[in-house]
Coordinates of N, CA and C in Angstrom, one line a residue:
X1 N -30.9 -39.3 131.7 CA -31.7 -38.1 131.0 C -32.3 -37.5 131.5
X2 N -32.5 -38.3 132.6 CA -34.4 -37.6 133.7 C -34.0 -36.8 134.5
X3 N -32.6 -36.2 135.0 CA -32.3 -35.1 135.5 C -32.1 -34.2 135.0
X4 N -32.4 -34.3 133.4 CA -32.5 -33.0 133.3 C -34.2 -32.2 132.7
X5 N -34.2 -31.3 132.8 CA -35.7 -30.8 132.3 C -35.3 -30.8 131.3
X6 N -36.6 -30.6 130.4 CA -36.5 -30.6 128.5 C -37.7 -30.1 128.3
X7 N -36.9 -28.4 127.9 CA -37.9 -27.5 127.3 C -37.9 -27.4 125.4
X8 N -38.7 -28.5 125.1 CA -39.1 -28.3 123.5 C -38.6 -26.8 122.8
X9 N -39.9 -26.0 123.2 CA -39.3 -24.2 123.1 C -38.4 -24.4 123.3
X10 N -36.9 -24.0 124.1 CA -35.9 -23.5 124.0 C -35.2 -24.4 123.1
X11 N -35.5 -25.8 123.0 CA -34.2 -26.9 122.4 C -34.5 -26.4 120.1
X12 N -35.4 -25.6 120.8 CA -35.5 -25.5 118.7 C -35.4 -24.4 118.3
X13 N -35.3 -23.2 119.7 CA -35.1 -21.9 119.4 C -33.3 -22.4 119.1
X14 N -32.5 -23.1 119.8 CA -31.4 -23.0 120.3 C -30.7 -24.2 119.1
X15 N -31.6 -25.4 118.4 CA -31.8 -26.0 117.2 C -32.4 -25.6 116.5
X16 N -32.2 -24.9 115.4 CA -33.7 -25.1 114.5 C -33.9 -25.8 113.5
X17 N -32.9 -27.0 113.3 CA -32.7 -27.9 112.5 C -33.8 -28.9 112.8
X18 N -33.5 -28.7 114.2 CA -34.9 -30.2 114.7 C -35.9 -30.5 113.8
X19 N -36.2 -31.7 113.9 CA -37.2 -31.9 113.1 C -38.6 -31.9 114.2
X20 N -40.3 -31.6 114.1 CA -41.0 -31.2 115.3 C -42.0 -32.0 114.3
X21 N -43.0 -32.9 115.3 CA -44.0 -33.8 115.2 C -45.2 -32.4 114.7
X22 N -46.1 -32.7 113.8 CA -47.3 -32.0 113.7 C -48.2 -32.4 115.0
X23 N -48.9 -31.6 115.8 CA -49.4 -31.4 116.9 C -50.9 -32.2 115.9
X24 N -50.7 -34.1 116.3 CA -51.7 -34.5 115.9 C -52.5 -35.2 116.9
X25 N -52.4 -34.6 118.1 CA -53.0 -34.6 119.8 C -52.4 -35.5 120.6
X26 N -51.4 -36.1 121.0 CA -50.2 -36.5 121.8 C -50.7 -35.7 123.4
X27 N -51.0 -36.3 124.1 CA -51.6 -35.6 125.9 C -49.9 -36.5 125.9
X28 N -50.3 -35.9 127.4 CA -49.1 -35.9 128.8 C -49.5 -36.6 129.5
X29 N -49.2 -38.8 129.8 CA -50.2 -38.8 130.5 C -49.2 -40.3 131.8
X30 N -48.0 -39.3 131.4 CA -47.3 -40.4 132.5 C -46.6 -38.9 133.9
X31 N -45.6 -39.9 134.7 CA -45.6 -39.0 135.8 C -44.7 -37.6 135.1
X32 N -43.5 -37.7 134.7 CA -42.2 -37.3 133.5 C -43.4 -36.4 132.8
X33 N -43.6 -34.7 133.2 CA -43.8 -34.6 132.0 C -42.7 -34.1 130.9
X34 N -41.6 -34.3 130.6 CA -40.9 -33.8 129.8 C -39.9 -35.0 130.1
X35 N -39.5 -36.1 128.7 CA -38.8 -36.7 128.9 C -38.0 -36.7 127.5
X36 N -36.6 -37.6 127.1 CA -36.1 -37.5 125.5 C -34.8 -38.5 126.0
X37 N -34.8 -39.0 124.6 CA -33.3 -40.2 124.8 C -33.3 -40.5 123.3
X38 N -32.3 -41.5 123.4 CA -32.5 -42.5 122.1 C -33.0 -43.0 121.2
X39 N -33.6 -42.9 120.6 CA -35.3 -44.2 119.8 C -34.9 -45.0 119.2
X40 N -35.8 -45.8 120.1 CA -36.4 -47.2 119.8 C -37.6 -47.7 119.6
X41 N -37.0 -48.4 118.5 CA -39.1 -47.9 117.4 C -39.6 -49.3 117.8
X42 N -40.8 -49.6 117.8 CA -41.8 -50.6 117.2 C -43.4 -49.8 115.9
X43 N -43.5 -51.2 115.3 CA -44.0 -50.7 114.5 C -45.4 -51.9 114.5
X44 N -46.7 -51.8 115.3 CA -48.0 -52.6 115.9 C -49.0 -52.0 115.4
X45 N -50.0 -53.1 115.5 CA -51.4 -52.2 115.5 C -52.0 -53.3 116.2
X46 N -52.4 -52.7 117.2 CA -53.7 -53.0 117.9 C -53.1 -54.7 118.6
X47 N -51.6 -54.7 118.5 CA -50.6 -55.8 119.1 C -49.6 -55.4 120.2
X48 N -49.2 -55.3 121.1 CA -48.6 -54.8 121.5 C -47.1 -55.8 122.4
X49 N -47.5 -57.1 121.3 CA -46.3 -57.5 122.2 C -44.6 -57.3 121.9
X50 N -44.8 -56.6 120.7 CA -43.5 -56.5 121.2 C -43.3 -54.8 121.5
X51 N -44.3 -54.5 122.2 CA -44.1 -53.3 123.2 C -43.9 -54.0 125.1
X52 N -44.0 -55.4 124.8 CA -44.3 -55.3 126.1 C -43.0 -56.3 126.1
X53 N -42.3 -57.1 124.6 CA -40.8 -57.8 124.9 C -39.6 -56.5 125.2
X54 N -39.9 -55.0 124.5 CA -38.8 -53.9 125.2 C -39.4 -53.7 126.7
X55 N -40.3 -52.9 126.7 CA -40.3 -53.1 128.5 C -39.5 -53.2 129.5
X56 N -39.1 -54.8 128.1 CA -38.5 -55.8 129.3 C -37.0 -55.8 129.4
X57 N -36.8 -55.0 128.2 CA -35.2 -54.6 128.0 C -34.8 -53.4 128.8
X58 N -33.6 -53.0 129.7 CA -32.3 -51.7 129.3 C -32.7 -51.1 128.8
X59 N -34.0 -50.1 129.3 CA -34.7 -48.8 128.8 C -33.4 -47.5 129.2
X60 N -32.5 -47.4 129.6 CA -31.8 -46.3 130.7 C -30.8 -45.5 129.2
X61 N -31.6 -44.3 129.4 CA -31.0 -43.5 128.3 C -32.1 -43.4 126.8
X62 N -33.5 -44.0 127.3 CA -34.2 -44.5 126.0 C -35.6 -43.8 125.9
X63 N -35.9 -43.3 124.2 CA -37.6 -43.7 124.8 C -37.8 -44.6 122.7
X64 N -39.3 -45.3 124.0 CA -39.4 -46.4 123.2 C -40.8 -45.9 122.4
X65 N -40.8 -45.1 120.9 CA -41.6 -44.5 119.6 C -42.5 -45.7 119.4
X66 N -43.9 -46.0 119.1 CA -44.8 -47.1 119.1 C -45.5 -46.5 118.3
X67 N -45.4 -46.4 117.1 CA -46.2 -46.3 115.5 C -48.1 -47.5 115.8
X68 N -49.1 -47.4 116.2 CA -49.8 -47.9 116.6 C -51.0 -48.0 115.2
X69 N -50.3 -46.8 114.6 CA -51.3 -47.2 113.5 C -52.4 -45.1 113.6
X70 N -52.4 -45.2 114.9 CA -53.3 -43.9 115.5 C -54.6 -44.9 115.6
X71 N -54.4 -46.1 116.0 CA -56.0 -47.1 116.3 C -56.1 -46.4 117.8
X72 N -57.4 -45.5 117.5 CA -58.2 -45.4 118.9 C -58.9 -46.6 119.7
X73 N -59.1 -48.2 118.6 CA -59.2 -49.1 119.7 C -59.3 -50.2 120.4
X74 N -57.8 -49.9 120.7 CA -56.9 -50.8 121.6 C -55.8 -49.6 122.6
X75 N -55.5 -50.4 123.5 CA -54.7 -50.0 124.8 C -53.2 -50.3 123.9
X76 N -52.0 -49.8 123.8 CA -50.6 -51.1 123.6 C -50.3 -50.6 124.7
X77 N -50.3 -49.8 125.6 CA -49.9 -49.6 126.9 C -50.7 -49.4 128.0
X78 N -50.5 -50.5 129.0 CA -51.1 -49.8 130.5 C -50.5 -50.2 131.9
X79 N -51.0 -49.9 132.8 CA -50.2 -49.7 133.9 C -49.3 -50.9 133.8
X80 N -49.3 -52.3 134.1 CA -48.0 -53.6 133.9 C -47.1 -53.1 133.2
X81 N -47.3 -52.4 131.8 CA -45.9 -52.7 131.4 C -45.3 -51.0 131.3
X82 N -46.0 -50.2 131.7 CA -46.0 -48.8 132.0 C -44.3 -49.4 133.4
X83 N -45.2 -50.3 134.2 CA -44.1 -49.9 135.5 C -42.7 -50.8 135.0
X84 N -42.9 -51.8 134.2 CA -41.9 -52.8 134.4 C -41.2 -51.7 133.3
X85 N -41.3 -50.7 132.3 CA -41.0 -49.8 131.4 C -40.0 -48.7 132.8
X86 N -40.9 -48.7 134.0 CA -40.3 -47.9 134.8 C -39.1 -48.2 135.2
X87 N -39.1 -49.8 135.9 CA -38.1 -50.7 136.3 C -36.9 -50.9 135.6
X88 N -37.1 -50.9 134.1 CA -36.0 -50.9 134.0 C -35.4 -49.6 132.6
X89 N -36.0 -48.9 133.5 CA -34.9 -47.2 133.6 C -35.5 -46.6 132.3
X90 N -36.4 -47.0 132.1 CA -36.1 -45.8 130.4 C -37.1 -44.8 130.4
X91 N -36.7 -44.2 129.4 CA -37.0 -42.4 129.9 C -38.6 -42.1 129.3
X92 N -39.3 -42.5 128.9 CA -40.4 -42.1 128.3 C -41.1 -43.4 127.0
X93 N -42.4 -43.1 127.0 CA -43.1 -44.0 125.6 C -43.7 -42.8 125.0
X94 N -43.8 -43.2 123.7 CA -44.5 -42.3 122.5 C -45.8 -42.9 122.0
X95 N -46.5 -42.9 121.5 CA -47.8 -44.3 121.4 C -48.3 -43.2 120.2
X96 N -47.9 -43.4 119.2 CA -49.5 -43.1 118.1 C -50.7 -44.2 118.2
X97 N -51.3 -43.6 119.1 CA -51.9 -44.5 119.3 C -52.7 -44.4 121.0
X98 N -53.7 -45.9 121.5 CA -53.8 -45.1 122.7 C -53.4 -46.2 124.0
X99 N -53.2 -45.8 125.2 CA -52.8 -46.2 126.3 C -54.3 -47.0 127.6
X100 N -54.1 -47.0 128.1 CA -55.0 -47.3 129.7 C -54.5 -47.6 130.7
X101 N -55.6 -47.6 131.6 CA -54.9 -47.1 132.5 C -53.8 -45.6 133.3
X102 N -55.1 -45.1 132.7 CA -54.5 -43.8 133.3 C -54.6 -43.2 134.4
X103 N -54.5 -43.1 135.4 CA -54.7 -42.8 137.1 C -53.3 -44.0 137.3
X104 N -53.0 -44.6 137.3 CA -52.1 -45.7 137.7 C -51.0 -45.5 136.6
X105 N -50.9 -44.4 135.3 CA -49.9 -44.9 135.0 C -49.0 -42.6 135.3
X106 N -50.2 -42.2 135.8 CA -50.3 -40.9 135.9 C -49.3 -40.6 137.5
X107 N -49.4 -42.2 137.4 CA -48.1 -42.1 139.2 C -47.1 -42.6 138.7
X108 N -47.0 -43.2 137.9 CA -45.2 -43.9 137.4 C -44.4 -43.0 136.6
X109 N -43.0 -43.5 137.5 CA -41.5 -42.7 136.9 C -41.5 -42.8 135.4
X110 N -42.3 -42.3 134.7 CA -42.1 -42.7 133.7 C -43.1 -41.2 132.3
X111 N -42.0 -40.6 131.3 CA -42.9 -40.3 130.7 C -43.7 -41.4 129.6
X112 N -44.8 -41.2 129.4 CA -45.9 -41.2 128.6 C -46.8 -39.9 127.7
X113 N -46.7 -40.2 126.0 CA -47.5 -39.5 125.3 C -48.1 -40.0 124.4
X114 N -49.4 -40.2 124.4 CA -50.3 -40.8 123.3 C -51.3 -40.1 123.3
X115 N -51.9 -40.6 121.8 CA -53.2 -39.8 121.3 C -54.8 -40.1 122.4
X116 N -54.1 -41.0 122.8 CA -55.8 -41.2 123.5 C -55.7 -42.1 124.2
X117 N -57.5 -42.2 125.5 CA -57.4 -43.3 126.0 C -58.5 -44.5 125.9
X118 N -58.0 -45.9 125.9 CA -59.5 -46.8 125.7 C -59.4 -47.6 126.3
X119 N -59.9 -48.2 127.6 CA -60.0 -49.5 128.3 C -59.8 -50.5 127.5
X120 N -59.6 -50.9 126.6 CA -59.4 -52.1 125.7 C -58.5 -52.9 125.4
X121 N -58.1 -53.7 126.0 CA -56.7 -54.5 125.6 C -55.9 -54.9 124.2
X122 N -54.9 -54.7 123.8 CA -54.6 -55.8 122.4 C -54.8 -57.3 122.6
X123 N -54.2 -57.6 121.2 CA -54.0 -58.7 121.0 C -52.8 -58.9 121.8
X124 N -52.2 -60.1 121.4 CA -51.1 -60.6 121.6 C -49.9 -62.1 120.7
X125 N -50.6 -61.2 119.5 CA -50.1 -62.2 118.3 C -48.8 -62.5 118.1
X126 N -48.1 -61.4 119.0 CA -46.7 -61.8 118.5 C -46.2 -60.9 117.2
X127 N -47.0 -60.3 117.1 CA -47.1 -59.0 115.5 C -46.2 -58.2 115.5
X128 N -45.5 -57.4 114.7 CA -44.9 -56.1 114.9 C -43.0 -56.2 114.6
X129 N -43.1 -54.9 114.2 CA -41.7 -54.8 114.0 C -40.9 -54.1 114.9
X130 N -39.5 -53.7 115.1 CA -38.8 -53.2 116.2 C -37.4 -52.9 115.3
X131 N -37.3 -51.9 115.8 CA -36.2 -50.8 115.4 C -36.0 -50.9 114.3
X132 N -37.0 -50.2 112.9 CA -37.1 -50.2 112.0 C -37.9 -48.4 112.0
X133 N -37.4 -48.0 110.6 CA -38.2 -46.1 110.4 C -39.1 -46.4 110.3
X134 N -40.0 -45.3 110.8 CA -41.9 -45.6 111.3 C -42.0 -44.0 110.7
X135 N -43.2 -43.1 110.7 CA -43.2 -42.4 110.3 C -45.1 -41.9 110.6
X136 N -44.6 -40.7 111.4 CA -46.3 -40.4 111.6 C -46.0 -39.1 112.3
X137 N -47.5 -38.1 112.5 CA -46.8 -36.5 112.7 C -45.6 -36.2 111.7
X138 N -45.8 -36.3 110.3 CA -45.0 -35.5 109.4 C -43.8 -35.7 110.0
X139 N -43.1 -36.4 110.8 CA -41.5 -37.2 110.7 C -41.2 -38.1 110.6
X140 N -40.0 -38.9 110.5 CA -39.4 -40.3 110.5 C -39.2 -40.4 111.9
X141 N -38.9 -41.4 112.8 CA -38.4 -41.7 113.4 C -37.8 -42.4 113.3
X142 N -36.0 -42.3 114.2 CA -34.7 -42.9 112.9 C -34.3 -44.0 114.3
X143 N -34.6 -45.0 114.5 CA -33.2 -45.8 115.7 C -32.4 -45.6 115.6
X144 N -31.8 -44.8 116.3 CA -30.4 -44.6 117.1 C -30.8 -43.5 117.4
X145 N -31.1 -41.8 116.6 CA -31.6 -40.6 116.9 C -32.9 -40.5 118.4
X146 N -32.6 -39.2 118.3 CA -33.4 -38.7 119.4 C -34.4 -38.0 119.4
X147 N -34.8 -38.4 120.3 CA -36.3 -37.4 120.6 C -36.8 -36.8 122.2
X148 N -37.1 -35.9 121.7 CA -37.5 -35.5 123.5 C -39.1 -34.6 123.0
X149 N -39.9 -34.9 124.3 CA -41.3 -34.6 124.2 C -41.4 -34.0 125.6
X150 N -42.5 -32.7 125.5 CA -42.9 -31.7 126.7 C -44.8 -31.5 126.8
X151 N -45.2 -30.7 127.3 CA -46.5 -30.2 127.2 C -46.2 -29.5 126.0
X152 N -45.0 -29.4 125.3 CA -45.3 -28.4 124.2 C -45.4 -28.6 123.3
X153 N -45.2 -30.0 122.8 CA -44.9 -30.7 121.8 C -43.8 -32.1 121.6
X154 N -43.3 -32.7 120.6 CA -42.7 -33.8 120.4 C -41.4 -33.2 119.1
X155 N -40.1 -33.3 119.3 CA -39.1 -32.6 118.6 C -38.4 -34.5 118.6
X156 N -37.5 -34.0 117.1 CA -36.1 -35.2 117.0 C -34.9 -34.8 116.4
X157 N -34.0 -35.8 116.5 CA -33.2 -34.6 116.3 C -32.1 -35.7 115.6
X158 N -31.2 -35.8 115.5 CA -30.2 -36.5 114.6 C -29.2 -37.3 115.8
X159 N -28.7 -35.8 116.4 CA -27.7 -36.2 117.4 C -28.3 -35.6 119.1
X160 N -27.8 -35.9 119.3 CA -27.8 -35.7 121.9 C -27.7 -34.0 121.6
X161 N -29.2 -34.0 122.5 CA -29.8 -32.0 122.4 C -28.7 -32.1 123.5
X162 N -29.0 -32.7 124.6 CA -28.4 -32.5 125.8 C -27.3 -32.5 126.6
X163 N -26.0 -33.0 125.3 CA -25.2 -33.3 125.9 C -23.5 -31.8 126.1

């Protein structure tokens, strides 16, 4: 999906039934300024073990959506995991929480949106849930549905809008 330029306003115009994530402060950090794909979810709090495990898997055509509880204390993604996600062909990562290593991530061929950056790493206790429905920004992200993101915002659809 990464060859297609995604414009969320155009998708909203063409598909008015999409769900729009409330503008709670997401910023673009990755090299790809627009991205989209099938949703894979992680729910965790200040422990990025499940993020690490998932970016090690094949992510072609997929976006990892992480509900970090909106924590601004610890970064759920850094340069090493972003590079691993890029190498494993992930389209992007959306984090309801923070990242770190922003200068390096800006050079990584990956879409990354997060609430903010913070230099502190997380614990690695193996805690978290994978591929469950998660909710933030007024939208529920369901594994297998599709998410699209750009500088205008984040939208969710039950079906692939780019076919």
